[in-house]
C-alpha positions as YAML, in Angstrom:
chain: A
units: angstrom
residues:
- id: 1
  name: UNK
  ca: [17.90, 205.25, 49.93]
- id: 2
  name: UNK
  ca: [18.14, 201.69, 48.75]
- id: 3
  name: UNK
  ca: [15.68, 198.93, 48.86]
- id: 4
  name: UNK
  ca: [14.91, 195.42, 49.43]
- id: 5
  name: UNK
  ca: [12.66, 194.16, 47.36]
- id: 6
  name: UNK
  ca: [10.61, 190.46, 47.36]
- id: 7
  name: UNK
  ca: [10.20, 190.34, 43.67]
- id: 8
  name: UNK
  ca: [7.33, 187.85, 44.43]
- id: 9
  name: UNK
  ca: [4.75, 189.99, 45.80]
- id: 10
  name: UNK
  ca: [6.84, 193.88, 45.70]
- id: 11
  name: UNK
  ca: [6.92, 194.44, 49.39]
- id: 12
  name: UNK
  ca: [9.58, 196.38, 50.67]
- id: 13
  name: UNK
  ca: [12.35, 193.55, 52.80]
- id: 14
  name: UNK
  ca: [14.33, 196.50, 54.24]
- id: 15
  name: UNK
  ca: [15.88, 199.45, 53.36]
- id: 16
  name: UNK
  ca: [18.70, 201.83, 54.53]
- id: 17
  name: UNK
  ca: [19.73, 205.82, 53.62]
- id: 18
  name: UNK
  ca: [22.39, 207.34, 52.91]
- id: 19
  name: UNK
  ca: [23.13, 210.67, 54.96]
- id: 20
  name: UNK
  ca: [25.39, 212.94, 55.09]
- id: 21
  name: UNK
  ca: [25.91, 215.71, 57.33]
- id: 22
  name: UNK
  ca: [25.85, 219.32, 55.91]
- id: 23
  name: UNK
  ca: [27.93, 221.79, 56.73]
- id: 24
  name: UNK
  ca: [26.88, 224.29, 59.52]
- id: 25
  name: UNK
  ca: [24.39, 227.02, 58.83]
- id: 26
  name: UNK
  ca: [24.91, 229.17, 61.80]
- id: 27
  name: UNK
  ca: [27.30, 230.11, 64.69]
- id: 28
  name: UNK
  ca: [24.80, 229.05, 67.83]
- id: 29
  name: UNK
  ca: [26.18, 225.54, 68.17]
- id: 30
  name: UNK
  ca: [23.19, 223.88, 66.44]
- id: 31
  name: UNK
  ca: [23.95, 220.38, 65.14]
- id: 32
  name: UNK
  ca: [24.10, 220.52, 61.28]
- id: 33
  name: UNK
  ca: [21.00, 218.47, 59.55]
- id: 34
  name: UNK
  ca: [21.72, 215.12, 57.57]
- id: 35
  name: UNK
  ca: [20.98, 215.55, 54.12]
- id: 36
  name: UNK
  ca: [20.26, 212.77, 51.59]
- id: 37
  name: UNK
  ca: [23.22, 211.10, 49.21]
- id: 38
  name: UNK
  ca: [21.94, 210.82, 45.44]
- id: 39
  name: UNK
  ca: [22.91, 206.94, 44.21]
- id: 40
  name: UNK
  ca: [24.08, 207.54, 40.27]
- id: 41
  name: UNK
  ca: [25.32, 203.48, 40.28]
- id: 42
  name: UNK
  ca: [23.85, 199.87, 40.62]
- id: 43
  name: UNK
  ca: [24.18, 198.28, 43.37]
- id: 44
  name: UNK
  ca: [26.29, 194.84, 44.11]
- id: 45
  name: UNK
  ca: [25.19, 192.14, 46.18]
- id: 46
  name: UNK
  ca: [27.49, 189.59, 47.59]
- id: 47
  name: UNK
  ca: [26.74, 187.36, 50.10]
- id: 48
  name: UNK
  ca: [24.56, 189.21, 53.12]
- id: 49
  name: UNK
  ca: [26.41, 192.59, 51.70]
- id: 50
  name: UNK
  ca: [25.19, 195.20, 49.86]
- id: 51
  name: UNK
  ca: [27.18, 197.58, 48.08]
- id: 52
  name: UNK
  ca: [26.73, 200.92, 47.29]
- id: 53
  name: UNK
  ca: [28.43, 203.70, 46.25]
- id: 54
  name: UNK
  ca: [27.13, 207.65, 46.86]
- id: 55
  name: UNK
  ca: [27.37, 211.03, 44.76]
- id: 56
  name: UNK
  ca: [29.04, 212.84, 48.23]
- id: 57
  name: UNK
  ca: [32.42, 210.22, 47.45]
- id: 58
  name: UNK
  ca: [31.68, 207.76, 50.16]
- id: 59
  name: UNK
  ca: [31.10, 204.20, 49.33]
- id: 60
  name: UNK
  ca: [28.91, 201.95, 51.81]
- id: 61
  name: UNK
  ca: [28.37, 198.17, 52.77]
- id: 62
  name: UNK
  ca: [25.14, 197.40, 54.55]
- id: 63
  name: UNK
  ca: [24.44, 193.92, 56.11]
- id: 64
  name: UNK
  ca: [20.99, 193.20, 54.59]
- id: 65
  name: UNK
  ca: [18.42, 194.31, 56.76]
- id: 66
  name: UNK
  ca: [20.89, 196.85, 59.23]
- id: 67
  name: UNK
  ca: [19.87, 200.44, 58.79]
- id: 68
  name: UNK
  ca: [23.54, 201.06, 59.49]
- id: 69
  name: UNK
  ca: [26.71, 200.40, 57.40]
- id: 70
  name: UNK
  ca: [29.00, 197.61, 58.24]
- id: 71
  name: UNK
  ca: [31.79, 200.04, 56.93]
- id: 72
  name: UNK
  ca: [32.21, 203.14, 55.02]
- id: 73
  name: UNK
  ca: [35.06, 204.08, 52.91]
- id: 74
  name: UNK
  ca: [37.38, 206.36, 53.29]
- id: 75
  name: UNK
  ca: [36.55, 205.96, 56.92]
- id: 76
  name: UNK
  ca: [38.02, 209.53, 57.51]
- id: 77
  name: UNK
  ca: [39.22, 212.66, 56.10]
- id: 78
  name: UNK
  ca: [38.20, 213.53, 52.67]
- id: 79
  name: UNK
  ca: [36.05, 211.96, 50.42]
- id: 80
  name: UNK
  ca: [37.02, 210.51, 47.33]
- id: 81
  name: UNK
  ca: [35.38, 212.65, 43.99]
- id: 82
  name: UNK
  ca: [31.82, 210.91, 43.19]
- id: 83
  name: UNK
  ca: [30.87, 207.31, 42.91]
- id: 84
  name: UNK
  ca: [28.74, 207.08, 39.39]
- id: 85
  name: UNK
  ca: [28.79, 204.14, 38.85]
- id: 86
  name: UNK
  ca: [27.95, 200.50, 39.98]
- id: 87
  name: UNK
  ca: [30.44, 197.98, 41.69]
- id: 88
  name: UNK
  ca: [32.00, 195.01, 40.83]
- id: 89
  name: UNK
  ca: [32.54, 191.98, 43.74]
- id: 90
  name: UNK
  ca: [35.16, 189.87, 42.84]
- id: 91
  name: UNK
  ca: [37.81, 187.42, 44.62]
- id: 92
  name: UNK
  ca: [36.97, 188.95, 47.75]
- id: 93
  name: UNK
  ca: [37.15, 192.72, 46.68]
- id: 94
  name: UNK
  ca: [34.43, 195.46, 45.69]
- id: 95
  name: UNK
  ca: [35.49, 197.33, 42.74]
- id: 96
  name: UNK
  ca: [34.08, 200.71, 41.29]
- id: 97
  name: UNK
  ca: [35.41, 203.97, 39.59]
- id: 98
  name: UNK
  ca: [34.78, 207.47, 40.45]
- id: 99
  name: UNK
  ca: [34.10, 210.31, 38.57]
- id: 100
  name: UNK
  ca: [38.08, 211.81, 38.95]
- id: 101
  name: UNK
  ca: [38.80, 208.56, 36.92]
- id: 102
  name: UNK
  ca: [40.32, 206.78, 39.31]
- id: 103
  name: UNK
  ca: [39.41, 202.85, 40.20]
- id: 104
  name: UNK
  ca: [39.17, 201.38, 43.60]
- id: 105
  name: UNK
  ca: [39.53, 198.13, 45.04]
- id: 106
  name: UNK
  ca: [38.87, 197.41, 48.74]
- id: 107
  name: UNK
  ca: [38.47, 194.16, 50.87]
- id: 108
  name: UNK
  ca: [34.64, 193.12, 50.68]
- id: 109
  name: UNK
  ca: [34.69, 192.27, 54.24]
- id: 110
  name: UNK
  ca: [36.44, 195.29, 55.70]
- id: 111
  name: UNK
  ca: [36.48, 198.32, 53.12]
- id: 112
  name: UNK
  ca: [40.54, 198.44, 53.52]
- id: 113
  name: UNK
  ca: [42.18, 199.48, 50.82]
- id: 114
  name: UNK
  ca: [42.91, 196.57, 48.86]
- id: 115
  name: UNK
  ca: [45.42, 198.18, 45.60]
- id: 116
  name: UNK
  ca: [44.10, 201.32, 44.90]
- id: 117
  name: UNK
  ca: [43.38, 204.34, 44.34]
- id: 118
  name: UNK
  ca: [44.87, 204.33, 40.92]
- id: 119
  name: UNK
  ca: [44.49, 206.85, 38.03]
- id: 120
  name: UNK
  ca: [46.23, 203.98, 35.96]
- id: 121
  name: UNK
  ca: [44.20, 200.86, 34.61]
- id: 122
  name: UNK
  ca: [43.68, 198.54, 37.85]
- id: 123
  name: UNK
  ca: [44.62, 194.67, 37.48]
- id: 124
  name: UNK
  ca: [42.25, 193.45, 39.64]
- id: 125
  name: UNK
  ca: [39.40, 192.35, 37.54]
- id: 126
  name: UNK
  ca: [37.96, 195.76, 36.53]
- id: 127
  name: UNK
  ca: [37.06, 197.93, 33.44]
- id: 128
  name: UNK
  ca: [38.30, 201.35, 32.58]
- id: 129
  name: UNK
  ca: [37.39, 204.16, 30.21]
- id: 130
  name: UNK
  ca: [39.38, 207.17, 29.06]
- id: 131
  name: UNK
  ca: [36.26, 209.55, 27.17]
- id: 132
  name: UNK
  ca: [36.51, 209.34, 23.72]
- id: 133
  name: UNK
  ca: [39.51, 206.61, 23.60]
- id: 134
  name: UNK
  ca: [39.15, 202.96, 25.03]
- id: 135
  name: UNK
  ca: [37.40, 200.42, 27.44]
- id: 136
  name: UNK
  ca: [40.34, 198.00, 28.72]
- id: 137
  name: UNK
  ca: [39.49, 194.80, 30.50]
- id: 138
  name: UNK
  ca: [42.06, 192.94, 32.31]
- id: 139
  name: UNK
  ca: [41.46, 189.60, 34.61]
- id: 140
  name: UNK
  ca: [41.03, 189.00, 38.00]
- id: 141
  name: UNK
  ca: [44.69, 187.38, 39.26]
- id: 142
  name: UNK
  ca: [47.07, 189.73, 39.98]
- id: 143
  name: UNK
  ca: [49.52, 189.25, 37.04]
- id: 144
  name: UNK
  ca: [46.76, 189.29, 34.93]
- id: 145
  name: UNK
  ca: [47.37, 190.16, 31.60]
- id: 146
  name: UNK
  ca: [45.12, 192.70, 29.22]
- id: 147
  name: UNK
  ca: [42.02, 190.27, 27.99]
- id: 148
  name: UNK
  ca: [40.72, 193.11, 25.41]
- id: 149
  name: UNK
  ca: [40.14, 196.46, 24.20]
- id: 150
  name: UNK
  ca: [37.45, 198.53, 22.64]
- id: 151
  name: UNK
  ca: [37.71, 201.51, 21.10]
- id: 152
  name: UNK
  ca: [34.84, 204.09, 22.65]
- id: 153
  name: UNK
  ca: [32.68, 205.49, 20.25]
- id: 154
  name: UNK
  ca: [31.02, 208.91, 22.15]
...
């Protein structure tokens, strides 16, 4: 579930789950339950949108106070592996990893794919880490160049 919070007094704005559906228990037709999605990352706020990424690999905007998404990515199909980590809005894009290693970048606005999935190093404004080797940072434009390294220390 995420919350919105008046940090003046600590009353609750609005808030919104994250469900998913679980798979069917039993062969009479019944409807399966929704089931609640663990949140392992930060989220971003940009604008009226809130972004949020869930442990079942689907990765949510919500319109501040709608108990529905505005869009959820990928719309269909599979999930991607787990989000675990916070987002990153930048230049119109949200930005965050997932727990195969790959980084994603997908229109704020819409959740369409914007230039990823990659397993590579994304140059769209975003940090990567291999365990045990390197952070990389790169800048926003798209022939941005590498800005810095640092060597990971696990």
């Amino acid at each position: 579930k995420i919350l919105s919070v008046n940090t003046a007094d600590g009353k609750v704005n609005w808030n919104a789950s994250l469900e998913a559906t679980a798979a069917p228990t039993g062969g009479f037709g019944c409807a399966a339950p929704p089931v609640s999605v663990a949140i392992y990352g930060s989220p971003a706020v940009s604008g009226n949108l809130v972004y949020v990424g869930g442990y079942n690999g689907k990765f949510y905007a919500f319109a501040q106070g709608e108990q529905e998404p505005r869009w959820v990515y990928p719309r269909e199909g599979l999930p991607t592996t787990q989000v675990v980590g916070g987002a990153l809005v930048a230049d119109g894009n949200v930005i965050f990893g997932t727990a195969n290693g790959k980084v994603y970048a997908l229109d704020a606005a819409t959740g369409s794919s914007a230039a990823c999935p990659c397993s590579a190093i994304s140059a769209r404004g975003t940090l990567r880490q291999k365990p045990g080797i390197s952070v990389y940072a790169f800048g926003v434009s798209p022939s941005a160049r590498q800005a810095w390294t640092v060597s990971a220390i696990f």
